[in-house]
Amino acid sequence: MSSLYIGCAGWSLPREHWPLFPEPGTHLQRYAAQLTAVEINSSFYRPHRPQTYLRWAESVPAGFRFSVKMPKLITHVQRLQQCEGLLDEFLSQCLQLGDKLGCLLIQLPPSLAYEPAVAEEFLRMLRRRYEGTVVLEPRHGTWRAAHGLLVDQRIGRVAADPSPITGGEVPGGWSGVRYWRMHGSPRVYYSDYDLQRLQALAAKIQLSVEAGAETWCIFDNTASGCAPGNALDLRGLLRACGLD
């Protein structure tokens, strides 16, 4: 059986969900008492001090894991090129999570097409520095041709809902990790997931876990406060299947 991590993009708790989480503690401590992972998206926009990552790691249970989004300076500004110093700076910060660092998330801009030489150089540079779990969310259709490179570098391709690329709604790349990012559909970042869709998702996740893949599901439909409820409902469905 593989590791299973269910959570949200950020640990903000809308007031209507407060009764579902224990009362004492910070928002992160309350959140981590009920869910097993969180995706840090703020790292995409600005750096965090190493001490901040260390404090976050010390405030969550032993089995809790963080997924950290790579800065846009690397992915969107430098577009994966000439970013060695930026990558070193980012890793020096987030590696303070220690064993609570579960995954690095690389989300690419829709305009960034797959260039094999650029992609290979960047991913090899990353792998020389970090051996842990990495997933990639490309948003240009040409990245379908990167399958072999992702397998070679042990990098999973995110299953995004919705996805702008054909086939992007199912996991790809290296099969050792499968990572679902539920952005909300039909209205991105806002739409709630009903029980039928959560049941279908739970079935896919169950198969992933049974296949032995490290399995993540992150709800990014945070704009209307739906993410925590969806994550808790999904975890309940998986617990009913004997998964936790």
Tab-separated table of C-alpha atoms in Angstrom:
chain	number	residue	atom	x	y	z
A	1	MET	CA	0.000	0.000	0.000
A	2	SER	CA	1.271	3.489	-0.847
A	3	SER	CA	1.305	6.737	1.080
A	4	LEU	CA	-1.910	8.748	0.747
A	5	TYR	CA	-2.126	12.509	1.250
A	6	ILE	CA	-5.366	14.500	1.093
A	7	GLY	CA	-5.598	18.252	1.585
A	8	CYS	CA	-6.103	21.738	0.202
A	9	ALA	CA	-4.158	24.566	-1.389
A	10	GLY	CA	-3.476	26.474	1.816
A	11	TRP	CA	-4.838	25.905	5.300
A	12	SER	CA	-7.318	28.752	5.512
A	13	LEU	CA	-10.455	27.582	7.318
A	14	PRO	CA	-13.688	29.324	6.275
A	15	ARG	CA	-15.884	30.112	9.249
A	16	GLU	CA	-18.592	27.681	8.151
A	17	HIS	CA	-16.097	24.818	8.462
A	18	TRP	CA	-14.760	25.738	11.911
A	19	PRO	CA	-16.970	23.195	13.728
A	20	LEU	CA	-15.314	20.388	11.719
A	21	PHE	CA	-11.862	21.158	13.133
A	22	PRO	CA	-10.652	21.079	16.759
A	23	GLU	CA	-10.820	24.410	18.535
A	24	PRO	CA	-7.363	24.979	20.075
A	25	GLY	CA	-4.247	25.921	18.095
A	26	THR	CA	-3.317	27.934	15.027
A	27	HIS	CA	-5.186	27.535	11.761
A	28	LEU	CA	-2.451	25.176	10.550
A	29	GLN	CA	-2.573	23.062	13.715
A	30	ARG	CA	-6.357	22.817	13.525
A	31	TYR	CA	-6.217	21.977	9.817
A	32	ALA	CA	-3.517	19.316	10.305
A	33	ALA	CA	-5.607	17.572	12.958
A	34	GLN	CA	-8.123	16.568	10.267
A	35	LEU	CA	-6.211	16.424	6.973
A	36	THR	CA	-2.905	14.838	6.041
A	37	ALA	CA	-1.351	17.309	3.604
A	38	VAL	CA	-1.351	20.882	2.401
A	39	GLU	CA	-0.096	22.553	-0.745
A	40	ILE	CA	1.818	25.793	-0.124
A	41	ASN	CA	0.953	28.086	-3.036
A	42	SER	CA	2.255	31.307	-1.463
A	43	SER	CA	5.826	30.194	-2.262
A	44	PHE	CA	4.938	30.747	-5.928
A	45	TYR	CA	4.509	34.482	-5.296
A	46	ARG	CA	7.103	35.255	-2.619
A	47	PRO	CA	9.883	33.569	-0.642
A	48	HIS	CA	9.427	32.414	2.933
A	49	ARG	CA	12.189	32.500	5.499
A	50	PRO	CA	13.776	29.158	6.425
A	51	GLN	CA	12.613	29.745	9.997
A	52	THR	CA	9.028	29.983	8.766
A	53	TYR	CA	9.204	26.583	7.082
A	54	LEU	CA	10.798	25.145	10.216
A	55	ARG	CA	8.009	26.538	12.392
A	56	TRP	CA	5.372	25.073	10.099
A	57	ALA	CA	7.047	21.657	10.206
A	58	GLU	CA	7.186	21.690	13.983
A	59	SER	CA	3.485	22.511	14.314
A	60	VAL	CA	2.042	19.477	12.472
A	61	PRO	CA	1.804	15.737	13.288
A	62	ALA	CA	4.536	13.310	12.252
A	63	GLY	CA	2.600	11.888	9.290
A	64	PHE	CA	1.602	15.251	7.827
A	65	ARG	CA	3.261	16.382	4.578
A	66	PHE	CA	3.699	19.682	2.732
A	67	SER	CA	3.719	20.108	-1.029
A	68	VAL	CA	5.533	23.310	-1.986
A	69	LYS	CA	4.934	25.168	-5.238
A	70	MET	CA	8.026	26.320	-7.094
A	71	PRO	CA	8.412	30.129	-7.433
A	72	LYS	CA	7.107	31.864	-10.540
A	73	LEU	CA	10.514	33.521	-10.907
A	74	ILE	CA	11.763	30.086	-11.961
A	75	THR	CA	8.781	28.821	-13.948
A	76	HIS	CA	7.180	31.949	-15.419
A	77	VAL	CA	9.906	34.618	-15.485
A	78	GLN	CA	13.036	32.592	-16.232
A	79	ARG	CA	10.952	29.871	-17.914
A	80	LEU	CA	13.225	27.134	-16.494
A	81	GLN	CA	16.402	28.726	-17.889
A	82	GLN	CA	19.364	30.364	-16.136
A	83	CYS	CA	17.743	29.851	-12.755
A	84	GLU	CA	20.343	27.870	-10.828
A	85	GLY	CA	20.716	30.538	-8.148
A	86	LEU	CA	16.956	30.928	-7.767
A	87	LEU	CA	16.555	27.181	-7.402
A	88	ASP	CA	19.270	26.999	-4.748
A	89	GLU	CA	17.617	29.835	-2.824
A	90	PHE	CA	14.194	28.180	-2.966
A	91	LEU	CA	15.521	24.810	-1.831
A	92	SER	CA	17.523	26.350	1.014
A	93	GLN	CA	14.229	27.683	2.334
A	94	CYS	CA	11.758	24.844	1.881
A	95	LEU	CA	14.176	22.055	2.820
A	96	GLN	CA	13.817	23.328	6.379
A	97	LEU	CA	10.581	21.331	6.392
A	98	GLY	CA	12.790	18.243	6.785
A	99	ASP	CA	10.874	14.986	6.443
A	100	LYS	CA	7.603	16.975	6.404
A	101	LEU	CA	8.472	18.103	2.865
A	102	GLY	CA	6.489	15.628	0.837
A	103	CYS	CA	6.555	17.047	-2.681
A	104	LEU	CA	7.691	19.868	-4.948
A	105	LEU	CA	5.088	21.129	-7.416
A	106	ILE	CA	6.197	22.706	-10.705
A	107	GLN	CA	3.314	24.479	-12.448
A	108	LEU	CA	4.219	25.852	-15.863
A	109	PRO	CA	2.647	28.818	-17.672
A	110	PRO	CA	0.234	28.016	-20.528
A	111	SER	CA	2.589	29.738	-22.970
A	112	LEU	CA	5.583	27.542	-22.146
A	113	ALA	CA	5.964	24.889	-24.851
A	114	TYR	CA	8.067	21.783	-24.392
A	115	GLU	CA	11.650	22.255	-25.508
A	116	PRO	CA	13.476	18.971	-24.805
A	117	ALA	CA	16.918	20.491	-24.223
A	118	VAL	CA	15.613	23.157	-21.825
A	119	ALA	CA	13.407	20.727	-19.925
A	120	GLU	CA	16.113	18.089	-19.599
A	121	GLU	CA	18.709	20.575	-18.391
A	122	PHE	CA	16.347	22.010	-15.774
A	123	LEU	CA	15.104	18.682	-14.450
A	124	ARG	CA	18.617	17.250	-14.255
A	125	MET	CA	19.721	20.374	-12.382
A	126	LEU	CA	16.815	19.912	-9.959
A	127	ARG	CA	17.538	16.223	-9.464
A	128	ARG	CA	21.165	16.922	-8.623
A	129	ARG	CA	19.857	18.931	-5.685
A	130	TYR	CA	16.677	17.149	-4.625
A	131	GLU	CA	15.864	13.433	-4.713
A	132	GLY	CA	12.372	13.557	-3.243
A	133	THR	CA	8.941	13.550	-4.849
A	134	VAL	CA	8.403	16.029	-7.689
A	135	VAL	CA	5.336	16.605	-9.851
A	136	LEU	CA	4.874	18.778	-12.920
A	137	GLU	CA	1.701	20.524	-14.100
A	138	PRO	CA	2.304	21.565	-17.727
A	139	ARG	CA	-0.367	23.648	-19.450
A	140	HIS	CA	0.842	23.521	-23.047
A	141	GLY	CA	-0.100	20.490	-25.134
A	142	THR	CA	3.435	19.920	-26.414
A	143	TRP	CA	4.437	18.591	-22.972
A	144	ARG	CA	2.727	15.305	-23.810
A	145	ALA	CA	5.997	14.519	-25.614
A	146	ALA	CA	7.895	14.763	-22.308
A	147	HIS	CA	6.680	11.401	-21.003
A	148	GLY	CA	10.003	9.629	-21.399
A	149	LEU	CA	11.936	12.435	-19.727
A	150	LEU	CA	9.543	12.506	-16.776
A	151	VAL	CA	9.844	8.751	-16.320
A	152	ASP	CA	13.615	8.942	-16.535
A	153	GLN	CA	13.737	11.695	-13.882
A	154	ARG	CA	11.058	10.078	-11.655
A	155	ILE	CA	8.646	12.999	-11.994
A	156	GLY	CA	4.889	12.615	-12.080
A	157	ARG	CA	2.594	14.676	-14.283
A	158	VAL	CA	-0.292	16.251	-12.397
A	159	ALA	CA	-3.851	15.210	-13.137
A	160	ALA	CA	-5.625	18.577	-13.230
A	161	ASP	CA	-9.342	19.303	-13.164
A	162	PRO	CA	-9.959	21.099	-15.404
A	163	SER	CA	-6.923	20.690	-17.633
A	164	PRO	CA	-6.136	22.817	-20.697
A	165	ILE	CA	-4.297	19.942	-22.384
A	166	THR	CA	-5.691	16.741	-23.873
A	167	GLY	CA	-5.284	13.899	-21.416
A	168	GLY	CA	-4.226	16.253	-18.639
A	169	GLU	CA	-7.064	15.104	-16.402
A	170	VAL	CA	-5.303	11.791	-15.694
A	171	PRO	CA	-1.908	11.293	-14.034
A	172	GLY	CA	1.072	10.858	-16.320
A	173	GLY	CA	4.830	10.688	-16.330
A	174	TRP	CA	6.507	8.520	-13.688
A	175	SER	CA	3.957	6.159	-12.172
A	176	GLY	CA	5.566	6.143	-8.717
A	177	VAL	CA	3.576	9.246	-7.780
A	178	ARG	CA	0.076	10.304	-8.796
A	179	TYR	CA	-1.074	13.805	-7.918
A	180	TRP	CA	-4.570	15.171	-8.466
A	181	ARG	CA	-5.141	18.955	-8.375
A	182	MET	CA	-8.849	19.736	-8.219
A	183	HIS	CA	-9.146	23.368	-9.291
A	184	GLY	CA	-12.947	23.394	-9.384
A	185	SER	CA	-15.117	22.933	-12.448
A	186	PRO	CA	-16.989	24.245	-14.293
A	187	ARG	CA	-15.960	27.486	-12.526
A	188	VAL	CA	-12.251	27.301	-11.741
A	189	TYR	CA	-11.362	27.973	-8.084
A	190	TYR	CA	-15.029	28.340	-7.130
A	191	SER	CA	-17.099	25.265	-8.043
A	192	ASP	CA	-17.950	22.723	-5.383
A	193	TYR	CA	-17.546	18.981	-6.068
A	194	ASP	CA	-20.737	17.034	-5.475
A	195	LEU	CA	-20.914	13.568	-3.950
A	196	GLN	CA	-21.032	11.788	-7.313
A	197	ARG	CA	-17.812	13.417	-8.496
A	198	LEU	CA	-16.092	12.784	-5.175
A	199	GLN	CA	-17.084	9.119	-5.320
A	200	ALA	CA	-15.608	8.818	-8.821
A	201	LEU	CA	-12.428	10.514	-7.622
A	202	ALA	CA	-12.233	8.235	-4.582
A	203	ALA	CA	-12.373	5.193	-6.866
A	204	LYS	CA	-9.423	6.478	-8.907
A	205	ILE	CA	-7.422	7.245	-5.788
A	206	GLN	CA	-8.145	3.816	-4.347
A	207	LEU	CA	-6.754	2.195	-7.492
A	208	SER	CA	-3.666	4.414	-7.279
A	209	VAL	CA	-2.999	3.454	-3.675
A	210	GLU	CA	-3.538	-0.229	-4.408
A	211	ALA	CA	-1.031	0.044	-7.274
A	212	GLY	CA	1.588	1.196	-4.763
A	213	ALA	CA	1.932	4.787	-5.997
A	214	GLU	CA	2.482	7.710	-3.656
A	215	THR	CA	-0.908	9.362	-3.993
A	216	TRP	CA	-1.925	12.992	-3.484
A	217	CYS	CA	-5.183	14.858	-3.917
A	218	ILE	CA	-5.237	18.618	-3.387
A	219	PHE	CA	-8.386	20.747	-3.629
A	220	ASP	CA	-7.649	24.172	-5.082
A	221	ASN	CA	-11.272	25.391	-5.219
A	222	THR	CA	-10.581	27.776	-2.368
A	223	ALA	CA	-12.117	31.024	-3.658
A	224	SER	CA	-15.581	30.173	-2.352
A	225	GLY	CA	-14.380	28.112	0.607
A	226	CYS	CA	-15.315	24.702	-0.835
A	227	ALA	CA	-11.906	23.050	-0.557
A	228	PRO	CA	-11.881	21.973	3.131
A	229	GLY	CA	-15.323	20.401	2.917
A	230	ASN	CA	-14.458	18.537	-0.286
A	231	ALA	CA	-11.198	17.278	1.213
A	232	LEU	CA	-12.923	16.059	4.375
A	233	ASP	CA	-15.688	14.360	2.368
A	234	LEU	CA	-13.143	12.625	0.135
A	235	ARG	CA	-11.171	11.447	3.144
A	236	GLY	CA	-14.375	10.064	4.622
A	237	LEU	CA	-15.105	8.127	1.429
A	238	LEU	CA	-11.592	6.692	1.397
A	239	ARG	CA	-11.768	5.739	5.063
A	240	ALA	CA	-14.924	3.785	4.251
A	241	CYS	CA	-12.791	1.866	1.722
A	242	GLY	CA	-10.209	1.115	4.408
A	243	LEU	CA	-7.783	3.864	3.329
A	244	ASP	CA	-6.516	6.714	5.491
